[in-house]
Every structure is written in C-alpha cells, then in structure tokens.
Coordinates of C-alpha atoms in Angstrom, one line a residue:
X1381 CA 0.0 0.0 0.0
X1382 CA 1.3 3.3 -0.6
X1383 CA -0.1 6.0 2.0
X1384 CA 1.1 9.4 2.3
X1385 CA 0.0 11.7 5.4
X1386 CA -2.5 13.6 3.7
X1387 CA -4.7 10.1 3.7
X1388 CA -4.7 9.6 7.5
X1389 CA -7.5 10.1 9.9
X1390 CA -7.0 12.5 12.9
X1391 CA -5.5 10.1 14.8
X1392 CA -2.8 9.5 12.5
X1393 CA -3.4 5.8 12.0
X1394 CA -3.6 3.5 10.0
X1395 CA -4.2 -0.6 11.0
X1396 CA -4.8 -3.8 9.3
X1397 CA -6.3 -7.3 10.6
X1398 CA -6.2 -10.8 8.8
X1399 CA -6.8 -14.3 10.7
X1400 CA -5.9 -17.7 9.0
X1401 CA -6.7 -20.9 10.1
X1402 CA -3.9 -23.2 11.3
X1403 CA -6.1 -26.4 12.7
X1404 CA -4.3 -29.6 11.8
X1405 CA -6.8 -32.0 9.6
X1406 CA -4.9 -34.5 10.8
X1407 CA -5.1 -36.2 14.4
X1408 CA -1.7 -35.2 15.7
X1409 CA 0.1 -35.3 19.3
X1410 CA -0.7 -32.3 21.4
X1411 CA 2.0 -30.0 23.1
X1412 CA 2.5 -29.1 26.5
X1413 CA 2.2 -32.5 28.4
X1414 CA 4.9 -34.9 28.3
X1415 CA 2.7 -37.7 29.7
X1416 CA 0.4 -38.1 26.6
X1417 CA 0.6 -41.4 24.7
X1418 CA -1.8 -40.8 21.5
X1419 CA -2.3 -38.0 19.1
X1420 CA -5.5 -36.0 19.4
X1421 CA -9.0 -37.2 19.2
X1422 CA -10.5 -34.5 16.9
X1423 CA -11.1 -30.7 16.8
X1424 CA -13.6 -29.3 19.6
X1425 CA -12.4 -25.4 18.6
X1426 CA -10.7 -24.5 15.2
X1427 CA -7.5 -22.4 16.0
X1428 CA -5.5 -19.7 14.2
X1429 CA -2.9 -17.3 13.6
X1430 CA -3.7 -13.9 13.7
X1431 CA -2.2 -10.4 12.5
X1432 CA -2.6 -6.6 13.5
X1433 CA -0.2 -4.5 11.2
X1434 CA 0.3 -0.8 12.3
X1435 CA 1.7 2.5 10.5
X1436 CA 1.7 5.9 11.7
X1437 CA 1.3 8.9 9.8
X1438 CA 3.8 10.1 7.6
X1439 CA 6.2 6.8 8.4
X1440 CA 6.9 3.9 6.4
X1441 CA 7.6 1.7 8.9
X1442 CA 5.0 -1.0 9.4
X1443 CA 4.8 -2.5 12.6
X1444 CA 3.1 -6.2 13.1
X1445 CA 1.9 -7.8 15.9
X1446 CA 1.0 -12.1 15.1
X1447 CA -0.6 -13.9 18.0
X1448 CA -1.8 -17.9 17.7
X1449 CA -3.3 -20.8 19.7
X1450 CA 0.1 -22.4 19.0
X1451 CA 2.3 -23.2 22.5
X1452 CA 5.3 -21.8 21.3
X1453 CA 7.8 -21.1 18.4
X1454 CA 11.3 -23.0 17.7
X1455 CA 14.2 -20.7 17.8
X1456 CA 14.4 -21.7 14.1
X1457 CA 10.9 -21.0 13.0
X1458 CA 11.0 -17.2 14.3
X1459 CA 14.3 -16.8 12.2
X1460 CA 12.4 -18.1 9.2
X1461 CA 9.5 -15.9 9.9
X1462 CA 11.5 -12.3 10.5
X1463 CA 13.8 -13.1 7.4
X1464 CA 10.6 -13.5 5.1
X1465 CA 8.8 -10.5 6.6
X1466 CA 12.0 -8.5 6.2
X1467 CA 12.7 -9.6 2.8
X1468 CA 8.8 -9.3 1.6
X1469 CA 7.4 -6.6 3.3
X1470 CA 10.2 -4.5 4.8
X1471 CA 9.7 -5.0 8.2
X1472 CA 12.2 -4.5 10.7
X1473 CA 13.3 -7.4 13.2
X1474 CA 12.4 -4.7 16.2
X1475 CA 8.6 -3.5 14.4
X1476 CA 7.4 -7.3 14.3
X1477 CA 6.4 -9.3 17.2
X1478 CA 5.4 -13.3 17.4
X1479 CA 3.1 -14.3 20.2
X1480 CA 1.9 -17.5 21.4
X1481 CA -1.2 -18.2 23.7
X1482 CA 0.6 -21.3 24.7
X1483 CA -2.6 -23.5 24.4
X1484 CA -1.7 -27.0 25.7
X1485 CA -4.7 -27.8 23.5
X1486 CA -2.8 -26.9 20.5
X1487 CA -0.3 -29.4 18.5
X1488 CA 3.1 -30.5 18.8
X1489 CA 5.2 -28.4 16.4
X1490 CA 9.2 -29.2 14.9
X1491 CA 11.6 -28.0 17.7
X1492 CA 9.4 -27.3 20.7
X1493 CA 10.3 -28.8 24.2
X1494 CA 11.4 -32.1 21.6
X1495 CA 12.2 -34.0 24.7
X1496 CA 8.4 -33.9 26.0
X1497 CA 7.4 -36.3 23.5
X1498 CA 8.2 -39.5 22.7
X1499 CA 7.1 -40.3 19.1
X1500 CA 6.7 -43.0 16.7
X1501 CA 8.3 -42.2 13.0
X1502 CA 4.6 -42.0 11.9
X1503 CA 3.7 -39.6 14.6
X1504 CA 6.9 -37.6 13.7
X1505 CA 6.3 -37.0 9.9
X1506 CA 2.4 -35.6 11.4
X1507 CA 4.1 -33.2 13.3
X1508 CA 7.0 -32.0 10.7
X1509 CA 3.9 -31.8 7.8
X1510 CA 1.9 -29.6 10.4
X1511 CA 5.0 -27.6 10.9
X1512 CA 6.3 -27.5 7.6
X1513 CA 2.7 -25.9 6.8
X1514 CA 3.2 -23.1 9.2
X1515 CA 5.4 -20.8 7.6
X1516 CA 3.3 -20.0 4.5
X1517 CA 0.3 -19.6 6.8
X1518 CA 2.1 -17.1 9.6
X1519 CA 3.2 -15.0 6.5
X1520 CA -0.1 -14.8 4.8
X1521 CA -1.4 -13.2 7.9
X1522 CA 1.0 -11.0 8.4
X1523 CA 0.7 -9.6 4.3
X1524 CA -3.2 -9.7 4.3
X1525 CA -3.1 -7.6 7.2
X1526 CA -0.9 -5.2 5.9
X1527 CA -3.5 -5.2 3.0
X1528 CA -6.0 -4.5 4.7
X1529 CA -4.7 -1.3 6.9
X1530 CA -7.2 1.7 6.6
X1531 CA -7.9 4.5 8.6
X1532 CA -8.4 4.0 13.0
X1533 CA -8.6 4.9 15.7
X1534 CA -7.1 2.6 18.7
X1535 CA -8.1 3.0 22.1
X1536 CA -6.1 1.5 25.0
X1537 CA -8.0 0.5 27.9
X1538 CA -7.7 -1.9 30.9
X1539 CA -10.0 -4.4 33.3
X1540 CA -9.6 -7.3 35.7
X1541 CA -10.3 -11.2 35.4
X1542 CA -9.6 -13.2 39.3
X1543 CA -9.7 -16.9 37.7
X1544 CA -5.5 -17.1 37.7
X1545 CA -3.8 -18.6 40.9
X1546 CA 0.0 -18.3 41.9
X1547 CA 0.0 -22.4 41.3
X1548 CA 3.6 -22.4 43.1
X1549 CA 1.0 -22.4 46.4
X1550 CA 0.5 -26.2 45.7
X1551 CA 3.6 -27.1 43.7
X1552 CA 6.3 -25.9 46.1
X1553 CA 6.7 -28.1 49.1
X1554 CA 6.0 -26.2 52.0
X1555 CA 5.0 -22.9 50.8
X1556 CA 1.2 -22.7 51.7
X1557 CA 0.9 -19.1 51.4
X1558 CA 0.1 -17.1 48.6
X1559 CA 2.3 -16.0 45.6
X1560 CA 1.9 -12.9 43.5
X1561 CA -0.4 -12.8 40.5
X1562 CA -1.6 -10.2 37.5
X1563 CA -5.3 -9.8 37.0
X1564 CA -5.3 -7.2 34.4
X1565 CA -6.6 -7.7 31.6
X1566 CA -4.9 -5.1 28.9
X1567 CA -7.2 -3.9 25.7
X1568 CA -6.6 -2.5 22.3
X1569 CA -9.9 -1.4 20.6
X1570 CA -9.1 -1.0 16.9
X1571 CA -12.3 1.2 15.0
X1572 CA -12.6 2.5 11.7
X1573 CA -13.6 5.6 11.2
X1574 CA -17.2 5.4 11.5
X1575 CA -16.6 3.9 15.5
X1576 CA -16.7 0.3 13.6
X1577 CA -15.0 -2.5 15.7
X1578 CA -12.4 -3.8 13.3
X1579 CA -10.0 -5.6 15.8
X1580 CA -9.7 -6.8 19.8
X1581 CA -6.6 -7.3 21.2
X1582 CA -6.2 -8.1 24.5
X1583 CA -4.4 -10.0 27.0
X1584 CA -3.9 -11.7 30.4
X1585 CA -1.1 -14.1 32.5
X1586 CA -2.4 -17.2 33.2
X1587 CA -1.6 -20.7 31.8
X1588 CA -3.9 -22.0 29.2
X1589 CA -4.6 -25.1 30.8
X1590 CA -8.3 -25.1 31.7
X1591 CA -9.2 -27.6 29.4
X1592 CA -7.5 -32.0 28.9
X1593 CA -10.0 -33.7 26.7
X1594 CA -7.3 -34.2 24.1
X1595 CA -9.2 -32.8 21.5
X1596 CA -7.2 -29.8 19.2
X1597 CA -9.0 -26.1 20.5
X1598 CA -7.6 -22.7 21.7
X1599 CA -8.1 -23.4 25.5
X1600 CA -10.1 -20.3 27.4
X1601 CA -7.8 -17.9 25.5
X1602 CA -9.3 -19.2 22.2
X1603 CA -12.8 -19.3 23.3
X1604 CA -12.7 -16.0 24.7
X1605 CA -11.5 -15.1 21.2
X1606 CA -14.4 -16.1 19.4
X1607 CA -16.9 -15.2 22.1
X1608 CA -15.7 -11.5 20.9
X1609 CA -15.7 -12.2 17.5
X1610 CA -19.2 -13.4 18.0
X1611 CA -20.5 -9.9 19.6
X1612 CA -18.6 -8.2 17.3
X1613 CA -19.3 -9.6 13.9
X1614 CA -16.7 -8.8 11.1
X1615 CA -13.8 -8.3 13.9
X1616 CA -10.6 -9.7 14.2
X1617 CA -10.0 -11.1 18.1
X1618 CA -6.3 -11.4 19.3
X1619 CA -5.1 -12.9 22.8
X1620 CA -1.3 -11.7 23.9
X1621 CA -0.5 -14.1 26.5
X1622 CA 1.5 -12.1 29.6
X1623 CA 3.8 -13.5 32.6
X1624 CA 2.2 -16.4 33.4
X1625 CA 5.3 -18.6 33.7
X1626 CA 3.4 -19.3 37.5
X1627 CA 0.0 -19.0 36.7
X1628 CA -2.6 -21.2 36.5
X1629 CA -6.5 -21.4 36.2
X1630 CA -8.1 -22.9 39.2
X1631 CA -10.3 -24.8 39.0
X1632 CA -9.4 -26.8 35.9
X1633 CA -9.7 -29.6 33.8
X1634 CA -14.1 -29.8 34.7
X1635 CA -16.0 -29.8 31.6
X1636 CA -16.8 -26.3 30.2
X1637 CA -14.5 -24.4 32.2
X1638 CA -12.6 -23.4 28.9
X1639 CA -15.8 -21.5 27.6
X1640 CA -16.3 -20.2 31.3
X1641 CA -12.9 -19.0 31.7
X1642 CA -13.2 -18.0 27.9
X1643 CA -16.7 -15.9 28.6
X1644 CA -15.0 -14.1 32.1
X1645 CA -12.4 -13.0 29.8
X1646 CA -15.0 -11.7 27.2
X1647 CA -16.8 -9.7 29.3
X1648 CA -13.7 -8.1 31.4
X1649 CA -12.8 -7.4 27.6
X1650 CA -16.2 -6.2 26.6
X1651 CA -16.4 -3.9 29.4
X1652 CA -13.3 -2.1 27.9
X1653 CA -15.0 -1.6 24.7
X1654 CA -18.2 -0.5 26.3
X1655 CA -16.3 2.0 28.2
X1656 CA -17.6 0.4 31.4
X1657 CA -14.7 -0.7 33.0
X1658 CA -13.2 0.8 35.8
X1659 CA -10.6 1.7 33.9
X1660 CA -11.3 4.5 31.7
X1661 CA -9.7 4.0 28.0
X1662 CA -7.4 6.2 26.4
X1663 CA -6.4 6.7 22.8
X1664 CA -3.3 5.2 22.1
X1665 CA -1.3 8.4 20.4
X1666 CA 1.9 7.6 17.8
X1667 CA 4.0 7.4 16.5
X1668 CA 5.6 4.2 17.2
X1669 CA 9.2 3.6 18.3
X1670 CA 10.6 0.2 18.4
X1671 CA 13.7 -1.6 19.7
X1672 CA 15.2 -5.1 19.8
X1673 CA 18.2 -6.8 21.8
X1674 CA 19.5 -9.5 23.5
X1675 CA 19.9 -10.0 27.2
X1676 CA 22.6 -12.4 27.9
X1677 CA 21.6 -14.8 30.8
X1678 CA 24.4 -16.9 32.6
X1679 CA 23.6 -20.1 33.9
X1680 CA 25.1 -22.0 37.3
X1681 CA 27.4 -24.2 36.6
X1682 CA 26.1 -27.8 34.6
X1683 CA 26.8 -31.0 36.2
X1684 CA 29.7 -33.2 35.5
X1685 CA 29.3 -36.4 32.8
X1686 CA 30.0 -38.5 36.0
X1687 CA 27.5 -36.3 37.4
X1688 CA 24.9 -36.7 34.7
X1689 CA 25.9 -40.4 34.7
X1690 CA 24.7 -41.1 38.1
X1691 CA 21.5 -39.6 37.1
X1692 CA 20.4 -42.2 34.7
X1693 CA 19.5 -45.5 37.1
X1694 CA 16.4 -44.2 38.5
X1695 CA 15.4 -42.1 35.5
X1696 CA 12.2 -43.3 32.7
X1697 CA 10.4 -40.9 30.0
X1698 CA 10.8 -37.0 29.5
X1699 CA 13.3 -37.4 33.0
X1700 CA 15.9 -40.3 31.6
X1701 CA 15.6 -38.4 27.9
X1702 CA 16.6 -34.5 28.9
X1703 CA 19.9 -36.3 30.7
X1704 CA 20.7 -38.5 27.5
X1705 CA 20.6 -35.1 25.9
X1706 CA 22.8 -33.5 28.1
X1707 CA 25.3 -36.6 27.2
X1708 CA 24.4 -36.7 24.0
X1709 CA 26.4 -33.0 23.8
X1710 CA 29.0 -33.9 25.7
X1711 CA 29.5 -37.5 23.2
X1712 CA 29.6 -35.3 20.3
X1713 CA 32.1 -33.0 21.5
X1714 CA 30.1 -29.9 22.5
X1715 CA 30.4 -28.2 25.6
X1716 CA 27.3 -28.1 27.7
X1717 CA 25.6 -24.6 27.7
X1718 CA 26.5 -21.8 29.9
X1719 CA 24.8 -18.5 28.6
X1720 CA 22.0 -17.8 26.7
X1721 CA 21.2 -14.6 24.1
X1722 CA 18.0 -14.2 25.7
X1723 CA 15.6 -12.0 22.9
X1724 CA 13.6 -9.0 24.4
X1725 CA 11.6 -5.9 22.5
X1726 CA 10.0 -2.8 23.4
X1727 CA 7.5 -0.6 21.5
X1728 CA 6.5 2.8 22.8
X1729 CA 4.0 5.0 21.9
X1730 CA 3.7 9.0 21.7
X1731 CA 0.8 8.7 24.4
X1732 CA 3.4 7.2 26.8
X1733 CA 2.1 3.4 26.7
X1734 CA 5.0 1.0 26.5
X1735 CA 4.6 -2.7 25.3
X1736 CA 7.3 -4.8 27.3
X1737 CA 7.9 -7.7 25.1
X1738 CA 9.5 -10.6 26.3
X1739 CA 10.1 -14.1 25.1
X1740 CA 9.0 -17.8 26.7
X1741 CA 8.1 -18.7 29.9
X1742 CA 7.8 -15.7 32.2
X1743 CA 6.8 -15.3 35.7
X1744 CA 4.6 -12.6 37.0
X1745 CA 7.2 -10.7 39.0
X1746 CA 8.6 -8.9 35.4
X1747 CA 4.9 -7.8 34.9
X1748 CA 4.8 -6.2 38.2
X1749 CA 8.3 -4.8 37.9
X1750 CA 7.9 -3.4 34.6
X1751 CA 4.6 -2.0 35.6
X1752 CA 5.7 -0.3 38.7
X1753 CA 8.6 1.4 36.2
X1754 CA 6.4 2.5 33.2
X1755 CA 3.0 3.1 34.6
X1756 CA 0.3 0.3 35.8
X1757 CA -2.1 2.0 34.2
X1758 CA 0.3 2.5 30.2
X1759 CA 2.3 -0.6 30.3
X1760 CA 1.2 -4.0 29.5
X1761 CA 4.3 -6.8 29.7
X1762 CA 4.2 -9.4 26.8
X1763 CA 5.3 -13.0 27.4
X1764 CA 5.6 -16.5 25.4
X1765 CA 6.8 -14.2 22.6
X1766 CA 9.1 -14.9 19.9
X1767 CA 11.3 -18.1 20.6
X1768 CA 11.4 -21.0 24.0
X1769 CA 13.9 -21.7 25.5
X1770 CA 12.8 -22.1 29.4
X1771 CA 11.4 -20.6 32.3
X1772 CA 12.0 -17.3 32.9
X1773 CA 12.5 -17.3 36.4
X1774 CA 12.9 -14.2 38.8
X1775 CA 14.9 -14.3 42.0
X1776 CA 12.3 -14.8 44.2
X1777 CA 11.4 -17.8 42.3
X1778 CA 15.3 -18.9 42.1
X1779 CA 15.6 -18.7 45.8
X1780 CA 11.9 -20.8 46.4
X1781 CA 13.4 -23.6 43.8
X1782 CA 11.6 -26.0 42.7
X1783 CA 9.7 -26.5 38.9
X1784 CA 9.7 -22.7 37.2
X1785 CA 13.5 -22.1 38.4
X1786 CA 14.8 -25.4 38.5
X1787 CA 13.5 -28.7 38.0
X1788 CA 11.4 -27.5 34.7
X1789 CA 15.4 -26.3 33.1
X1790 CA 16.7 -29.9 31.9
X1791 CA 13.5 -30.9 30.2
X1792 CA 14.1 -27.6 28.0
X1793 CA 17.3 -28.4 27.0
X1794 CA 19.1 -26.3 29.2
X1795 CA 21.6 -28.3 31.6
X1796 CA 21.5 -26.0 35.1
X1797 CA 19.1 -23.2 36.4
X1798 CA 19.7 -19.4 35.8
X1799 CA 22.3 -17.7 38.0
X1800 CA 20.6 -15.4 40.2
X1801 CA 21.3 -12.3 38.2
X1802 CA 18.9 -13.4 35.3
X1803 CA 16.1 -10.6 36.9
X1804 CA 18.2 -8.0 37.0
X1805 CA 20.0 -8.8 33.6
X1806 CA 16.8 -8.4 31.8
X1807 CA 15.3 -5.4 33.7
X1808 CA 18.5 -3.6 32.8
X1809 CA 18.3 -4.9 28.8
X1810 CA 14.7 -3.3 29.2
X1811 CA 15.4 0.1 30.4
X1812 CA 18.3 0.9 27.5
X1813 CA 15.7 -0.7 25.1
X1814 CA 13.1 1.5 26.4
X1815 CA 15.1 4.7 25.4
X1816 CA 16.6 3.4 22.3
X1817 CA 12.6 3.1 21.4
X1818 CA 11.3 6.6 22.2
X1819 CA 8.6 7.4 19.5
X1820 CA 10.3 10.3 17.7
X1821 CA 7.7 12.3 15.2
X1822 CA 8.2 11.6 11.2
X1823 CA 10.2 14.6 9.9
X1824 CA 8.3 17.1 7.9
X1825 CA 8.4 17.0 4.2
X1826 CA 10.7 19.1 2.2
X1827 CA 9.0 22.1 0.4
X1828 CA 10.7 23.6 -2.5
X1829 CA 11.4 27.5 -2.1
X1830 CA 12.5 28.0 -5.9
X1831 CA 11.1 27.3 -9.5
X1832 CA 13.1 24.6 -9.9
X1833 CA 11.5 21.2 -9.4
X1834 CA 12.0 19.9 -6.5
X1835 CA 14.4 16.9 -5.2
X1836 CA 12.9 13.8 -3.9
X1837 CA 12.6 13.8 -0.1
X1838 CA 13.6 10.4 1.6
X1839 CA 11.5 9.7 4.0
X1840 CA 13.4 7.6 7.3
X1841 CA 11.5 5.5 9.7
X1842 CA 10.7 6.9 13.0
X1843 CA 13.4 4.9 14.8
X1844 CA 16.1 3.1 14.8
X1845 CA 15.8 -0.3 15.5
X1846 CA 18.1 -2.9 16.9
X1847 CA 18.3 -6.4 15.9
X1848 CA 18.9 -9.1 17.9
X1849 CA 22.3 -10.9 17.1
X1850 CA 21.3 -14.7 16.1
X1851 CA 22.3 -17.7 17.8
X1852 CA 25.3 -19.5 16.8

C-alpha cells in the first residue's frame, strides 16, 4: 500500500487485521504434556494465527503484531518468519512481534520442548507436515493484514479477570501461602472511522490449561476469542499471552471451564469496549518507536558427565531423555551450555504506553516490575513471545526452587538453572531498550522555495531499531 499523510484520519493511524486458520486436519500429538501417549481425538475449537499490522502517519515503517493458539515457536521457526517478513514486506526485526497463547490444547510443532514427546516415526512425519505448513500460513497473515490497513482509531484501555492462581502455592513443598499474581486484563480497541469495531486485542497471564479432553482447540484464550468475534461480527480477536510462567486457572480440567474461563475473559474485555470498565480507555497516540536486543543470561554451573551419569538409574520418559541429551552433547564434542542470548523488545507509543515484550516462559514478577517502572495504568508486559527456550525465572522464584527455576530447566534443553542475576539482567536490557525506542515524530516533508522542481525527499523510519544478534 502506498499511503502518504495527507490520507490519515485524525489520529494519524492506519491498522490492518487478517486471521488464518492453522487447525491440523490430521489427528496429531498435542503440546505441552509430556505424559500423553496418542495424538489428538478430533477438533472441539478450530485455532488460528492472527495479524494486527500498524503504521503511523507520515512513516513507512509497518509494525506487526501475530498472536496464535500455537504453545510456542522454535528458535528456528521465528528466524524463518522475520527473514521472510523483512525480505517481503520490509519490516524490521524490532517492528514485528510473534506471540503464542501457549494453548496446551494446541499441537506439537518441529523443535518445541522435543524431549516432552516420545514419538513414533509415523507420529513424527504428522508433526513436521503440520510444521512444515506453518510458515506459509504465519506469512499470509501478516501480508493480508498489511493489505488491509485503513484509517483507525485505537483505544487502550484496561480491566480485571480473578480466575489465575499463583499455582507455586501447591507445587512448592512447603510454601502454603500465597504468591503474586496479575489480574489485568490489557485492551486495544481498533475502529474504523465510523466507530466500527475492526480488531480486539487483549491479553492476560495465566496458563492456558483449563481444558485436557485431548481434542485440538484454543483453551479459554481461544474461546474467549471467538466469544468477541461473535459480539462483534466482522472483527478480528487477538489474545497476547503475559507473565504467566506461574499461573494457572483454578479450578481446571471440569468440563466447560474453557468456555467459562473464555466468557469471564470476554466480558472483562467487553467492558473495555463498552467504556464500562473501571478503567477508563485512552487513545493510544503515535508514532511508534521500536527496539530489539538480546539480554545475555548466565547459567550456574552444569553438572559433570559423572554427574549426569549417576543420574540415569532411577530415571524413565521426558526425566531419563533431557539427561541423554545433556550426554548426547558432551559425546559429540560440544560443551554443555553456559549462557543464553535471551531475545527482548519494546514498543513505545507517543501517548506514553510501552509494550514490554519478552520471550518464553515468564513469571509474574517482570509484569509487576515493569509496571511499577512504566506506569500500571500505560504498560502492558508481553510473554511466550518470539522463541522458547525455558522458564523465565525471577529471584524470588530462584531462591523458592523448585519446577519454574529449577526442576522445569533440563527438560528444556538447558543443563542448570539461571544464575541469580537473570532478573536483574533483563530489567537492565529493558530500560536501555526503552530509550533506544522513544517514539520520535516523522520529519516534515521538504518544500521547494524555488522554480526549480523539487528533489525527492527520503522519507526515514521513525526509529532506529536494533536487531537481535542470532544464535550461533
């Protein structure tokens, strides 16, 4: 599309929506439980990938936000997904951001948490066809979206849902009292001109893992999606999943509590768009600035191979297989890992919201930090973005132990916990990020003082943006 500033509403916007549909038409083995033995039992929820493309007035830059119902992205698949965007539609590594709801209802996909499963060569091929099939359908979102920007108006609004628990109250031994949780429940209301609803993106920090029938769906995040859809007829709805690395829904697994969870969610959601929420919305002003870097996080040291060794004895499944891998390394010559290039973004706004974007596993404390820092009421914290690798553990959960600092490392691949300087590692990587992003205003267009025709003005993007440097 080629837009000029003269073609913008008052708000200076322009956005774009597409969906696509990703669900598998094949039974296949679904993520997020290692303990599974069969592939899925059919489809009770059809799932998708979904696109919101941005551009300011007077910029170029497009910015893109995906979300699916997927669990997660491969290190691998994100590289293949930014390349093509860059290379297609010119978008910068920092302008485009890849979300997961991290639906444990959702399948199994090439490269993610590989040692959970344990699968026949049947099973396998299911799973790299699926995959294989993603690419094209993640970058047909992302261009019809762009396609489709017109004149908005976005509106940024908040509300609360109470069903998420701190689940380390019953998973950590000893520990009866209360953790920490998020119950906000972050809106973007996308309208064309006219006050039509065009797009709902919204977000909360809890696990989606309300709902073990073994049947392919979108868990309460993707029920909530099309509950909105549903009210909202010709709009696209998009979860953004946020630091729910310790959060679960309680109660769960009871029949219907996916499309209960799903319809709380709706309504906190609803309220926003109503302008009924406690809350009062705001519009969300431009331009854009963007920024992208890596946070290097250093982990304790890994055990010996005598170590690892020792280990094997009283170990069967996901346990025995995340130490042969650890071997496996070691037999091949390759030193076990020690640090990790740890992928984080920011996007700020002109009205003075900032988008905290921050990849895998997170736990709530980094959406409480970052909230305290920027605003609770202008800042909503991203998580299960971009690539997995882990847990994200803070200190506080470091010092507790057990699953989201520890125990839950090995069966990701990684051979020892975080050291305990992980928290503050990425809350410094966050605040340089933050003012390397500082929405600066598209410059003014040259006007020619003289009879002669004028020179062609080149118009820059509104920031600079810095891209991550890529595993080795």
């Amino acid at each position: 599309m080629n837009q000029t500033a003269s073609n913008y509403p008052a708000s200076g916007w322009h956005a774009g929506l597409a969906a696509v549909d990703i669900t598998p038409e094949e039974p296949i083995f679904l993520a997020g439980w290692s303990h599974r033995t069969e592939p899925s039992k059919g489809v009770s929820q059809r799932i998708f990938v979904k696109a919101l493309a941005l551009r300011h007035a007077g910029e170029r830059a497009v910015s893109v936000l995906v979300s699916s119902d997927l669990l997660a992205y491969s290190v691998e698949f994100v590289d293949e997904i930014t390349r093509i965007a860059r290379e297609r539609f010119g978008i910068d590594r920092a302008r485009l951001v890849l979300c997961a709801s991290h639906s444990h209802s959702a399948p199994v996909t090439t490269n993610v948490l590989p040692m959970y499963y344990e699968l026949t060569d049947q099973q396998a091929e299911v799973v790299q066809r699926y995959s294989d099939g993603l690419r094209d359908k993640f970058i047909e979102a992302i261009g019809r979206a762009i396609d489709d920007m017109g004149p908005a108006t976005i509106e940024y609004g908040q509300s609360m849902a109470g069903f998420a628990i701190n689940r380390r109250r019953y998973r950590v031994q000893g520990r009866p009292r209360p953790g920490p949780v998020d119950h906000d429940v972050p809106v973007l209301c996308i309208r064309r001109p006219l006050g039509e609803v065009r797009g709902i993106v919204f977000g909360y920090a809890c696990h989606t893992t309300s709902v073990r029938d073994g049947k392919v769906n979108g868990d309460y995040a993707g029920f909530a999606q099309a509950e909105l859809e549903a009210l909202y007829p010709g709009a696209v709805a998009m979860f953004i999943a946020g630091c729910g690395g310790d959060q679960g829904p309680q109660p769960r697994y009871h029949e219907g509590l996916g499309q209960t969870y799903g319809h709380i969610l709706a309504l906190a959601v609803d309220e926003v768009i109503r302008g009924n929420s406690v809350f009062p919305s705001e519009p969300l002003v431009g331009p854009l600035g963007a920024s992208a870097g890596i946070a290097t996080l250093y982990l304790q040291p890994p055990p010996s191979r005598e170590e690892l060794l020792a280990m094997l004895p009283d170990r069967t499944g996901i346990r025995l297989r995340e130490v042969q891998h650890q071997l496996a390394r070691l037999d091949a010559g390759q030193p076990l890992i020690t640090e990790y290039p740890y992928p984080v973004q920011v996007w700020r706004f002109g009205s003075g919201h900032t988008f905290v974007i921050l990849s895998s596993e997170v736990v709530v404390d980094y959406a409480l930090r970052f909230k305290q820092m920027y605003g609770f009421e202008k800042t909503w914290v991203m998580a299960y973005a971009n690539e997995h690798i882990a847990y994200i553990p803070s200190r506080r959960v470091l010092e507790e132990g057990d699953y989201e600092g520890t125990l839950g490392m090995m069966e990701n691949g990684l051979p020892s916990p975080f050291t305990p300087d992980a928290e503050s590692t990425i809350i410094h990587k966050i605040e340089a990020l933050w003012y390397e992003a500082e929405p600066r205003p598209a410059p003014a267009p040259t006007i020619a003082t003289t009879a002669a025709a004028p020179a062609k003005t080149k118009v820059s993007p509104a920031s600079a943006a810095v891209s991550p440097a890529r595993r080795s």
